[in-house]
Coordinates of C-alpha atoms and ligand atoms in Angstrom, one line a residue:
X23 CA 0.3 -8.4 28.9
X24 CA 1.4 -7.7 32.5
X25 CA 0.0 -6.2 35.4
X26 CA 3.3 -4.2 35.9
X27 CA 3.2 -2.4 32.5
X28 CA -0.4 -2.9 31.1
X29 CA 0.4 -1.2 27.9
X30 CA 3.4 -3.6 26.9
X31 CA 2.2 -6.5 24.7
X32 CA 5.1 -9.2 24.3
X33 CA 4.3 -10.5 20.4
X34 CA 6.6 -13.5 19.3
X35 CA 9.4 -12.4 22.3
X36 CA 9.4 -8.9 21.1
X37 CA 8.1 -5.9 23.6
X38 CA 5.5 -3.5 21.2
X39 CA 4.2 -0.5 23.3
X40 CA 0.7 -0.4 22.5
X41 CA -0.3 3.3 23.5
X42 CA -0.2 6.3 21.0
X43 CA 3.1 8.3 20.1
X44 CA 2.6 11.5 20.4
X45 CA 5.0 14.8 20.2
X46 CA 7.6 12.0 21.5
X47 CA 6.1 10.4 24.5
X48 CA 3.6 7.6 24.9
X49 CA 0.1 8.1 25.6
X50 CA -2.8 5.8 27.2
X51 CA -6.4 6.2 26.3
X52 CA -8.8 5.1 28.8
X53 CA -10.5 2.7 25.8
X54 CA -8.7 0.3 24.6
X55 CA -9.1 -2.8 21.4
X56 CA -8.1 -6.0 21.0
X57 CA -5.7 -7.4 18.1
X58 CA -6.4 -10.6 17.3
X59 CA -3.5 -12.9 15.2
X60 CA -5.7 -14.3 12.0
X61 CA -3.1 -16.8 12.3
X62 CA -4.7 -18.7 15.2
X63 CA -7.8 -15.8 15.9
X64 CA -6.5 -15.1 19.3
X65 CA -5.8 -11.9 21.2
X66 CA -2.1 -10.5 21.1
X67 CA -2.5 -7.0 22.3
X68 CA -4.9 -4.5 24.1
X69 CA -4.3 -1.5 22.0
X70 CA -5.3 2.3 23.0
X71 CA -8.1 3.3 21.2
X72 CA -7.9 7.0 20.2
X73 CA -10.6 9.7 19.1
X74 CA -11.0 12.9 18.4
X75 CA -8.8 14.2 21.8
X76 CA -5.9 12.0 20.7
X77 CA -5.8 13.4 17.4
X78 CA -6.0 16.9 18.5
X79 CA -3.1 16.7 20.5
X80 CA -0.9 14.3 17.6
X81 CA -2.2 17.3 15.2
X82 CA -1.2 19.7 17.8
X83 CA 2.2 18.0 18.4
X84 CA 2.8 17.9 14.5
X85 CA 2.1 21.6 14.1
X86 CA 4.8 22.5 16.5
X87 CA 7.1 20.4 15.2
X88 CA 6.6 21.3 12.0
X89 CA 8.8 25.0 11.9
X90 CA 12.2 23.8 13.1
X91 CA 11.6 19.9 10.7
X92 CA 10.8 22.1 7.6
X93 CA 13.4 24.6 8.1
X94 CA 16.3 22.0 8.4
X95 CA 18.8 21.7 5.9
X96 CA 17.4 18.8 3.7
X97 CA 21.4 17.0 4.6
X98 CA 20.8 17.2 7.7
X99 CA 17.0 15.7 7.9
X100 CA 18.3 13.1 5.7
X101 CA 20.9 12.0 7.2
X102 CA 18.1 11.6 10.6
X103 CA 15.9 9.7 7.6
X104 CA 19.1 7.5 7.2
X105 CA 19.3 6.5 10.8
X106 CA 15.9 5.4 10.3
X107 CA 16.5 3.2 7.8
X108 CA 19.8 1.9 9.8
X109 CA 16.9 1.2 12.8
X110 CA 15.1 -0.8 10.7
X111 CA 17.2 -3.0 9.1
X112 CA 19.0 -3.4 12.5
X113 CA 15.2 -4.3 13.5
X114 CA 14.5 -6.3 10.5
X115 CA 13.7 -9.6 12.4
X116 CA 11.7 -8.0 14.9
X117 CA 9.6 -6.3 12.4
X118 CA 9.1 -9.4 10.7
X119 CA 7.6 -11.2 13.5
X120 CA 5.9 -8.9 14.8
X121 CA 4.0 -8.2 11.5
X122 CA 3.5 -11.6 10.7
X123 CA 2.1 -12.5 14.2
X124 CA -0.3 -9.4 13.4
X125 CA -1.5 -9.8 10.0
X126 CA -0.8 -13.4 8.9
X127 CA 1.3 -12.4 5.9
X128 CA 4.6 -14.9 5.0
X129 CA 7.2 -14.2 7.4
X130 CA 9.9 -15.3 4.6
X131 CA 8.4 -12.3 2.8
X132 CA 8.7 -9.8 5.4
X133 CA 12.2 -11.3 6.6
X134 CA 13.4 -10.5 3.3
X135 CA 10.9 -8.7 1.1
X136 CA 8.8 -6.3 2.8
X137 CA 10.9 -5.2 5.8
X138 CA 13.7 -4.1 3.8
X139 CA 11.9 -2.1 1.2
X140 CA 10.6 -0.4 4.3
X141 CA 14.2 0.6 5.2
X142 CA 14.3 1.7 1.4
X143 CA 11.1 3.8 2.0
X144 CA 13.3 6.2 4.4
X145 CA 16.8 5.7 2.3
X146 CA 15.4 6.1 -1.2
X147 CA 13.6 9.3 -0.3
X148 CA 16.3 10.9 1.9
X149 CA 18.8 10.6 -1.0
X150 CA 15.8 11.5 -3.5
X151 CA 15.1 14.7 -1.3
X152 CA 18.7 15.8 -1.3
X153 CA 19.5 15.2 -5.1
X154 CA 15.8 16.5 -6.8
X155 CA 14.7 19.2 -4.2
X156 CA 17.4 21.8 -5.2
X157 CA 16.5 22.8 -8.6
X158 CA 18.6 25.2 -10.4
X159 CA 17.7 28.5 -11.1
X160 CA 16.1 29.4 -14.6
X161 CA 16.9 32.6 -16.4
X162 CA 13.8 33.9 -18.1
X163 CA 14.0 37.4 -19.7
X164 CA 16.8 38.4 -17.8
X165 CA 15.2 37.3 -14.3
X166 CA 16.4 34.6 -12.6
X167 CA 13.2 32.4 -11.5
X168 CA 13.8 29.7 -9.0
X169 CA 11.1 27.0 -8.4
X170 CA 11.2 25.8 -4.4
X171 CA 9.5 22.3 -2.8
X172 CA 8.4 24.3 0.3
X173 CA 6.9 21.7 3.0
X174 CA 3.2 21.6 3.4
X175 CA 2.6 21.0 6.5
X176 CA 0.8 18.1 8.7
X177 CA 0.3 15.3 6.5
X178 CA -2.2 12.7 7.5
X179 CA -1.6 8.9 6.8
X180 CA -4.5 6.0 6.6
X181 CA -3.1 2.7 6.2
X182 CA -4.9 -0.8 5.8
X183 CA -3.4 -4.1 7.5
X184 CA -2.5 -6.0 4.5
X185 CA 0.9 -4.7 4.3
X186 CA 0.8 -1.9 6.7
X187 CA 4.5 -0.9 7.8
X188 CA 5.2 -1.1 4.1
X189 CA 2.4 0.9 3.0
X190 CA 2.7 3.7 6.0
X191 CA 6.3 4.1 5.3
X192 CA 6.4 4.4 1.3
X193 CA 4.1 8.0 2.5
X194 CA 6.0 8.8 5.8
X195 CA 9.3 8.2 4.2
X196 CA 8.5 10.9 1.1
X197 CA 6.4 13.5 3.5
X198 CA 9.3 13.6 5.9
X199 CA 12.3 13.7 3.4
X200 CA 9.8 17.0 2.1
X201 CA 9.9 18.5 5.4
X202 CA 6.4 17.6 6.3
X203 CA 5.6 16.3 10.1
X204 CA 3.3 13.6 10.1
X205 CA 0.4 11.6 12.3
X206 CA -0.4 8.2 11.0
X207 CA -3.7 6.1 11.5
X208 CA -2.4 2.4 11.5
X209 CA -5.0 -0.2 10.7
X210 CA -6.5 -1.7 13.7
X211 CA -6.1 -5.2 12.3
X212 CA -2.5 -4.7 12.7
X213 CA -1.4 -2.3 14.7
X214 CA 1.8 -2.9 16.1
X215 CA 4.6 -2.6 13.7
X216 CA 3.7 1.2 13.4
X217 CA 4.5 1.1 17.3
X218 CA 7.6 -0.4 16.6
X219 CA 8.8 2.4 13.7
X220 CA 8.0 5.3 17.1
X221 CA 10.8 3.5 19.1
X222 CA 12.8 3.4 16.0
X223 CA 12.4 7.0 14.6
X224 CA 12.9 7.8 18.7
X225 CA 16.5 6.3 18.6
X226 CA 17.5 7.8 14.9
X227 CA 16.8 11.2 16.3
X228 CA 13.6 12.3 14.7
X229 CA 12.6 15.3 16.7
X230 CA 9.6 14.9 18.9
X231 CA 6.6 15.8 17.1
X232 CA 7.9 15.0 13.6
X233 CA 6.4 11.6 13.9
X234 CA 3.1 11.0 15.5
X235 CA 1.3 7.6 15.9
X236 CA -2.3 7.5 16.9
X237 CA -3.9 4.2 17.4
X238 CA -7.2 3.7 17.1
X239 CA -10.8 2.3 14.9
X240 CA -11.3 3.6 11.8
X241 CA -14.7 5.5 12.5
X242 CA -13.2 7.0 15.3
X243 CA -9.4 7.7 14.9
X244 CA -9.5 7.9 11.4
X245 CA -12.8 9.8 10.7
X246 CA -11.4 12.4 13.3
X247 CA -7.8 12.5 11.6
X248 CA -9.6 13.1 8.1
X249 CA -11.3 16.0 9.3
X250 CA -9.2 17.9 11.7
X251 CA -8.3 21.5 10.5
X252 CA -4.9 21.3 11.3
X253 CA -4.0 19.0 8.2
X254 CA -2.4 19.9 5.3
X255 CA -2.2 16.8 3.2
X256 CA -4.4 13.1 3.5
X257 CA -3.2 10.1 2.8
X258 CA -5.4 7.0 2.4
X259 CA -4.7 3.8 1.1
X260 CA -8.0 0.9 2.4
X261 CA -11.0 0.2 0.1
X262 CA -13.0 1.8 -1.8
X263 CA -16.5 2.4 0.4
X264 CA -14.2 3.8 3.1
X265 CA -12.5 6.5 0.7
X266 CA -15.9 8.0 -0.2
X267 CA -16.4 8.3 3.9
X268 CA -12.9 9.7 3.7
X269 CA -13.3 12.3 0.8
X270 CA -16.7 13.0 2.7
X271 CA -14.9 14.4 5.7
X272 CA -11.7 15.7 4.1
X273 CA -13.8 18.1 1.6
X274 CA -14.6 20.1 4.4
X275 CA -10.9 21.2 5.2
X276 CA -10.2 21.5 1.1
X277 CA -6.9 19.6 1.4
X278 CA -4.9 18.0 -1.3
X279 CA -5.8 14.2 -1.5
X280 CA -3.7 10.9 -2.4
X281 CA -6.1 7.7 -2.6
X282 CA -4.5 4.1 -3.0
X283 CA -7.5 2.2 -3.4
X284 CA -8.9 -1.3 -4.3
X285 CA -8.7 -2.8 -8.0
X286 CA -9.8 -6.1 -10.4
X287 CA -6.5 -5.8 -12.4
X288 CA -6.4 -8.1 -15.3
X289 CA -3.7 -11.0 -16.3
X290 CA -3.6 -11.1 -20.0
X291 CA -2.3 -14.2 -21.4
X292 CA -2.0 -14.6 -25.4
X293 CA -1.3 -17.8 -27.4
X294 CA 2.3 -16.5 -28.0
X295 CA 2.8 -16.2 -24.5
X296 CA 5.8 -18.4 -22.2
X297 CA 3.5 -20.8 -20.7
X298 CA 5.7 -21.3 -18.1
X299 CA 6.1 -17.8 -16.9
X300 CA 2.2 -17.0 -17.6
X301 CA 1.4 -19.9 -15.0
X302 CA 4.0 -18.6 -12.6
X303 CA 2.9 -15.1 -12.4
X304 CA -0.6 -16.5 -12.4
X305 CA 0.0 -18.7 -9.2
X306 CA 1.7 -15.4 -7.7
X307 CA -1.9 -13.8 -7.2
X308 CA -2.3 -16.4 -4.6
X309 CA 0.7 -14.8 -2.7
X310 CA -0.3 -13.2 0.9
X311 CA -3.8 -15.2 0.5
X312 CA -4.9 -12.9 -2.5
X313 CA -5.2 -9.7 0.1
X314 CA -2.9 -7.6 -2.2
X315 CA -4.3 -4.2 -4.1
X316 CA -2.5 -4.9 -7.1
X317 CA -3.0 -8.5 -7.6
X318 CA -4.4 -9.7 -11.1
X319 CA -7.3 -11.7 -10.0
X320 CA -8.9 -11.9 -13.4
X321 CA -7.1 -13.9 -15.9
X322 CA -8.2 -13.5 -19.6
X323 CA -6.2 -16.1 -21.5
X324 CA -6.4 -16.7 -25.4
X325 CA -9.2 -19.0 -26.1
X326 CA -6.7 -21.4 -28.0
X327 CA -4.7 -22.0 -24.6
X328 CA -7.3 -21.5 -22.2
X329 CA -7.3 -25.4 -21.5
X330 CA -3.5 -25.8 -21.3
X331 CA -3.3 -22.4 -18.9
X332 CA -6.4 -23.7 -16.5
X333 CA -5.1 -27.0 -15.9
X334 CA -1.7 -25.6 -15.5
X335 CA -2.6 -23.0 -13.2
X336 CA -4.9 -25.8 -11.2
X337 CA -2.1 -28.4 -10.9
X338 CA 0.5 -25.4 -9.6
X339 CA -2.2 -23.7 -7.2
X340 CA -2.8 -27.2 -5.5
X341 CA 0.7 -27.4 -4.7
X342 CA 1.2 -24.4 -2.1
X343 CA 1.2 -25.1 1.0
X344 CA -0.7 -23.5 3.7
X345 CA -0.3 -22.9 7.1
X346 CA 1.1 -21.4 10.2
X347 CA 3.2 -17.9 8.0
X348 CA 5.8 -18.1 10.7
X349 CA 7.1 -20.9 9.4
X350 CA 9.7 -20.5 5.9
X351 CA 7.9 -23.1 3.9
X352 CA 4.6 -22.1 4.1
X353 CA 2.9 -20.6 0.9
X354 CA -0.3 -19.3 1.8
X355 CA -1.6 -18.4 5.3
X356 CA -5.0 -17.3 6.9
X357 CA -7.1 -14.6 5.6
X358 CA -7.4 -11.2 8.3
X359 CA -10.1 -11.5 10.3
X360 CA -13.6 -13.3 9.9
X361 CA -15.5 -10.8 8.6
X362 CA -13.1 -10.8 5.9
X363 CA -13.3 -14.2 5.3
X364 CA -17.2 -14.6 5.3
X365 CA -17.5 -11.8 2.7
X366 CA -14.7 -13.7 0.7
X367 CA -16.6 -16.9 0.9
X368 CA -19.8 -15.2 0.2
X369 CA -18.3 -13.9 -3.1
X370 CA -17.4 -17.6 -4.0
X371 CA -20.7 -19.2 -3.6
X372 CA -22.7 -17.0 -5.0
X373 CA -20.4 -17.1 -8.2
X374 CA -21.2 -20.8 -7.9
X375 CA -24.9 -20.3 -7.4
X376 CA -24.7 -18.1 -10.7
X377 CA -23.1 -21.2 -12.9
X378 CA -19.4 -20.8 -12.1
X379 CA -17.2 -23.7 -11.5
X380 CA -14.7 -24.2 -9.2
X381 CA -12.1 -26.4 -10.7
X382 CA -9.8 -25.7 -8.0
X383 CA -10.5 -24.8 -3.8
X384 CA -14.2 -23.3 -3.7
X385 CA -14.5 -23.2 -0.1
X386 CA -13.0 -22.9 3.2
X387 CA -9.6 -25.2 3.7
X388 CA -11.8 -27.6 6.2
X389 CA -8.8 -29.4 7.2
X390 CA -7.3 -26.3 8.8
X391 CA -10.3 -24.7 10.0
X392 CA -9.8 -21.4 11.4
X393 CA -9.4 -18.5 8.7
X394 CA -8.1 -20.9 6.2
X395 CA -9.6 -20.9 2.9
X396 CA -8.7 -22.6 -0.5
X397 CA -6.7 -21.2 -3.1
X398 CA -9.5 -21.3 -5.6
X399 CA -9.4 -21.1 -9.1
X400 CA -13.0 -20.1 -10.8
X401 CA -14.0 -21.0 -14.5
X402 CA -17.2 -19.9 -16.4
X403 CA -18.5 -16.7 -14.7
X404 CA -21.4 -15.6 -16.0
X405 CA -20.5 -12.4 -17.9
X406 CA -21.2 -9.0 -15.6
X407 CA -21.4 -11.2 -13.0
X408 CA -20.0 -9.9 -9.6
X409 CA -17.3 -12.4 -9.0
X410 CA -15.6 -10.9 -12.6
X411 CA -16.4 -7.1 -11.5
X412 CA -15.7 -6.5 -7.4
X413 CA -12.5 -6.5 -5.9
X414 CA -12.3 -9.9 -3.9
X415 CA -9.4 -9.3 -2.1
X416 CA -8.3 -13.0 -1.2
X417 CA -7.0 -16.7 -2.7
X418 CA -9.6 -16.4 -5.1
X419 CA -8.9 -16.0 -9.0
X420 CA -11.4 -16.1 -12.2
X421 CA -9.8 -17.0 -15.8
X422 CA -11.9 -16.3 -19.3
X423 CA -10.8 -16.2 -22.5
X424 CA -10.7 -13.5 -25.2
X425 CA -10.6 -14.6 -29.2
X426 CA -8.2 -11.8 -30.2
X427 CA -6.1 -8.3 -29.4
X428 CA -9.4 -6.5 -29.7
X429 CA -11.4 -8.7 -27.8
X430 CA -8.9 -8.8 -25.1
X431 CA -8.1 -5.0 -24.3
X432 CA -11.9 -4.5 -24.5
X433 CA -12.4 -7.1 -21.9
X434 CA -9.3 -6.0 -20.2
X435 CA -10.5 -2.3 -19.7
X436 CA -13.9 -3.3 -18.9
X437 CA -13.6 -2.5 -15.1
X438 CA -13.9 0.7 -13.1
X439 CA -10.6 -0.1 -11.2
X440 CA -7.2 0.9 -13.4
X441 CA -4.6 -0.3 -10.4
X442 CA -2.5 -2.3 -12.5
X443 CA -2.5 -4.9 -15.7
X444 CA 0.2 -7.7 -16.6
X445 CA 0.6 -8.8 -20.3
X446 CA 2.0 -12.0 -21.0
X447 CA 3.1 -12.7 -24.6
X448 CA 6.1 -13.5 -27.0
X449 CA 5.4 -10.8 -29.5
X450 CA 7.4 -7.6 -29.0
X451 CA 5.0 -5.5 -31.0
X452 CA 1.9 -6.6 -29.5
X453 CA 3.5 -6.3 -25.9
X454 CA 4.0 -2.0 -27.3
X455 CA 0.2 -2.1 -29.0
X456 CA -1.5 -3.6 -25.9
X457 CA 0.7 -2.4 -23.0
X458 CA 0.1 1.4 -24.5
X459 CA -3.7 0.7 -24.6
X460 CA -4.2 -0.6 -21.1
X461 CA -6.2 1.4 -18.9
X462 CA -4.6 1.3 -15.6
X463 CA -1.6 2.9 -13.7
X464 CA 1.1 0.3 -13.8
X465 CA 1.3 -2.1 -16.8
X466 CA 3.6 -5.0 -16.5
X467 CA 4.7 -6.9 -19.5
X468 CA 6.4 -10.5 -19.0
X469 CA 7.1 -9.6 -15.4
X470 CA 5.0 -8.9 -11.9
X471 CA 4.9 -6.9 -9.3
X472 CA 8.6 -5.3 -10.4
X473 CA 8.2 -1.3 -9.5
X474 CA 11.2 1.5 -8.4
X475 CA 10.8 4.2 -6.2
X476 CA 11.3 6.5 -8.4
X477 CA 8.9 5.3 -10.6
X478 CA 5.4 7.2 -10.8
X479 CA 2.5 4.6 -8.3
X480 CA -0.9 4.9 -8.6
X481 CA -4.9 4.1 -9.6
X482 CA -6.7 5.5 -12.3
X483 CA -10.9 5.4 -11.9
X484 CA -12.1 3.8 -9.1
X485 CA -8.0 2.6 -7.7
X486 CA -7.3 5.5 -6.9
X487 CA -6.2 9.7 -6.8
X488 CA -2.7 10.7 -8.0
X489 CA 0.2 9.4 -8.4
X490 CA 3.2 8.5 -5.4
X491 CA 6.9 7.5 -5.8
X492 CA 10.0 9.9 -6.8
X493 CA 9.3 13.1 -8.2
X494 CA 5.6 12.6 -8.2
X495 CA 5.9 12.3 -4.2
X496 CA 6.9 15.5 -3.9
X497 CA 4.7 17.5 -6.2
X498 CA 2.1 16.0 -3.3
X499 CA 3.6 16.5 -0.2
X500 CA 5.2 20.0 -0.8
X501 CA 3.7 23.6 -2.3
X502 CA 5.8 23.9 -5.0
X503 CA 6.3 27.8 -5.7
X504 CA 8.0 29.9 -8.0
X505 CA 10.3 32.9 -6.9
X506 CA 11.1 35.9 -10.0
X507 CA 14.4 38.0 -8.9
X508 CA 14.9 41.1 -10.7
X509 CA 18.7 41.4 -11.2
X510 CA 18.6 44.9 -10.8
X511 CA 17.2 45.9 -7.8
X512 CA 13.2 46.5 -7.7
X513 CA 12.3 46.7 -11.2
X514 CA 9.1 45.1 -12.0
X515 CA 8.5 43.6 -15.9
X516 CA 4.7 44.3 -17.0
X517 CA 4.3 42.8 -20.5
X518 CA 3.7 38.8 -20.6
Ligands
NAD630 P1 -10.4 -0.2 4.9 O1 -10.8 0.8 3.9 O2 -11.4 -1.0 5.6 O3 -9.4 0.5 6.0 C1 -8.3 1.2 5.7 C2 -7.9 2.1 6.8 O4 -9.0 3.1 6.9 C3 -7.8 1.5 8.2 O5 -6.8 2.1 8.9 C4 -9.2 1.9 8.8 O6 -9.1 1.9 10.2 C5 -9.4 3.2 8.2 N1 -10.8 3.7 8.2 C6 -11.9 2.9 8.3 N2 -13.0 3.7 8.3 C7 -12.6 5.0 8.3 C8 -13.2 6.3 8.3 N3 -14.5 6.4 8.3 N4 -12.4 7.4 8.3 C9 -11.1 7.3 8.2 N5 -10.4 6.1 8.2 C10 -11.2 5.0 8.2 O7 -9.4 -1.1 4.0 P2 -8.8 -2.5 4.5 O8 -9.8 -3.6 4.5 O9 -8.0 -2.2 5.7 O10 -7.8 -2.8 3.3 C11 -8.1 -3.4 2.1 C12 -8.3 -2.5 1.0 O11 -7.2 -1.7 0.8 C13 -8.5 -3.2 -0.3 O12 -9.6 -2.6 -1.0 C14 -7.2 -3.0 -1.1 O13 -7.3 -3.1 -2.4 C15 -6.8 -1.7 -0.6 N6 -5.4 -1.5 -0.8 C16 -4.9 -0.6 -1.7 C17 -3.6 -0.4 -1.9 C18 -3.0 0.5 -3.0 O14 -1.9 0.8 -3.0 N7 -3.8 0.8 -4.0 C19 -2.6 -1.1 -1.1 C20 -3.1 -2.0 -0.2 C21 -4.5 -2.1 0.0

């Protein structure tokens, strides 16, 4: 950072603003944090550190936004959401490295992955908005009754760092195709893309005060976002110990909640199963280091295959490479910070002190150093045992084996989470039995990590509150009300 323009932070060539966005202009707090890149653990950024103050005045800035965003033909805001999504894939590279530099993830994901779905966060919601937020009048008893998706209001978003511009968007791109203005809380592990989407949504046109950004630590910033008055809907997607702090704070204001929480979603492999595609989408939970929500970390394979499956996962796993993320070939990169990757380690050797066995990884990649740590594949888990029940959240995977259907959908829905669950087998009917007896919010049979927009997104138990994504975005982020017109002038009709 420079003398000349201390709030500038120059990340992989590219200039990120690292003050707040507030009712369209930058703002400095007097206390600032550090970002540090996992990828090397040093600092790229001195970032303004906002409280209470700061999101009073993003609230503030929102509120009077909000009249002349919500009252805008839905064309015309979505054609402003469209010029967003042009800014971003114009941006796409920038985005990318600027992401990667902050939170370690592949850059050939973001280049070609993750950044584009962001610009699909804003298209797919603008187009949505225009098509499913005019419904048709309904004639009942000779009324006409005409249901309306009238904005809410302020709508508060809590994002963590493992894929944060993807994750803020997929709720800013909804509540602002609704009408809603918004003031998002980026994680302070990786701030900076959020910064970037202020200068983008600047140039598209988005009216001052539609789109607020308020940096800042989650006890501070966030706890003060989560219980400011002025909201009218909270978003939070992070774990599952900060969402009861969250709900804490947000009961006082009684508004509408959307958690997108941790999970321990199960890979179900049966002996009928493509053993090549069950190893594939096996080896895929080791993609962005493990730190994904819906990864399926525990693997319950078919006891007549369990051998084959282990050794093929093993030999597959100790083939990706890991390393610096900005470079293309690299497979796996660094875990976030060090706290992270204590607690992941500390999950690993106390599975090991309870009798399981690492038959791949186990430990910190030594050769590396830094926030490196193995891919590791974990066998024999006691039953109950910790390492088969918490959400690990990194390169770290468990199989056991089931003896039949039964025995594996019990073992399957023995969780608290419900994020997600993949079935892999050959047999059609089984795929409908199981799939339908799953307990969790997505179920994906033969396939990973495959989802649409339109398609309903959530956690059931301990993953989650509600359900995101097409329709289902909008029930949340809009009061959805019901007009009756009397055709004939001011009659009123009693009977029910
Ligand atoms: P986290 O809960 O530590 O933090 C998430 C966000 O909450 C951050 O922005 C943080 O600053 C903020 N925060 C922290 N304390 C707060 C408080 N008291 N009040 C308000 N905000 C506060 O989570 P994390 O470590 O950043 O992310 C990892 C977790 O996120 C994992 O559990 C993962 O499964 C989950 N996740 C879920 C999904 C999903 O869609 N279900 C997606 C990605 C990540």
């Amino acid at each position: 950072m420079s003398a000349e323009r201390p709030h500038v932070a120059t990340v992989e060539g590219v200039k990120v603003d690292t003050r707040h966005w507030i009712g369209g202009e930058r703002v400095a707090s007097a206390a600032t944090f550090t970002d540090i890149s996992p990828i090397d653990e040093t600092p790229i950024a001195e970032v303004s550190a906002g409280g209470k103050a700061e999101v009073d005045a993003a609230v503030t800035a929102a509120r009077a936004a909000f009249p002349a965003w919500s009252t805008m033909p839905v064309a015309e805001r979505s054609a402003i959401l469209r010029r967003v999504a042009e800014g971003v894939e114009a941006r796409v590279e920038d985005l990318a490295v600027v992401e990667t530099r902050d939170n370690g993830a592949l850059i050939r994901s973001h280049r070609r992955g993750v950044m584009p779905r962001v610009a699909m966060n804003f298209r797919f919601f603008a187009d949505y908005a225009e098509q499913e937020l005019a419904h048709p009048d309904m004639e009942v008893r000779g009324h006409r009754e005409r249901v309306t998706y009238d904005p809410a209001g302020v709508v508060a978003i809590i994002t963590p760092w493992n894929a944060p511009l993807m994750l803020a968007t997929w709720r800013i791109g909804p509540a602002l195709a609704a009408g809603n203005t918004v003031v998002v809380k980026p994680p302070e592990d990786a701030p900076l893309t959020a910064s970037l989407l202020a200068d983008i949504m600047k140039e598209a046109g988005v009216p001052d005060g539609v789109f607020n950004v308020v940096q800042g630590v989650g006890a501070e910033a966030g706890a003060a976002l989560t219980a400011h008055p002025g909201i009218s809907r909270l978003c939070f997607t992070g774990s599952v110990p900060t969402s009861t702090r969250v709900a804490a704070a947000a009961a006082a204001n009684t508004v509408p909640l959307s958690f997108e929480l941790g999970g321990k979603s199960p890979l179900v492999v049966f002996d009928d199963a493509d053993m090549d595609l069950a190893v594939d989408i096996a080896v895929e939970q080791f993609d962005n280091a493990g730190q994904v929500c819906l990864k399926a970390a525990r693997m319950l394979v078919q006891e007549s295959i369990a051998e084959e499956f282990t050794r093929r996962v093993v030999e597959k796993a100790a083939t990706l490479s890991q390393g610096d993320p900005r470079d293309e070939s690299t497979d796996q990169s660094a875990l976030i910070n060090r706290k992270q990757f204590d607690q992941i380690d500390g999950f690993v050797q106390r599975a090991k002190a309870e009798g399981a066995k690492a038959v791949l990884g186990g430990g910190p990649n030594e050769q590396l150093g830094g926030l490196f740590y193995s891919p590791t594949v974990l066998v024999d888990a006691p039953a109950g045992s910790e390492i088969l029940t918490e959400e690990v959240f990194g390169p770290v995977v468990t199989i056991e084996t089931f003896t039949d259907e039964e025995d594996a959908v019990t073992k399957a829905n023995d969780t608290r989470f419900g994020l997600a669950a993949t079935l892999v087998t050959g047999d059609a009917e089984r795929a409908e039995r199981v799939s339908h007896r799953l307990h969790a919010g997505t179920v994906w049979v033969n396939c990973f990590f495959v989802r649409d927009l339109g398609a309903p997104f959530g956690g059931n138990g301990k993953s989650g509150i509600g359900r995101e994504g097409g329709i289902w975005s909008f029930d949340f982020y809009t009061d959805i009300k019901n007009s009756v017109f009397s055709p004939s002038g001011w009659t009123s009709q009693k009977e029910n």
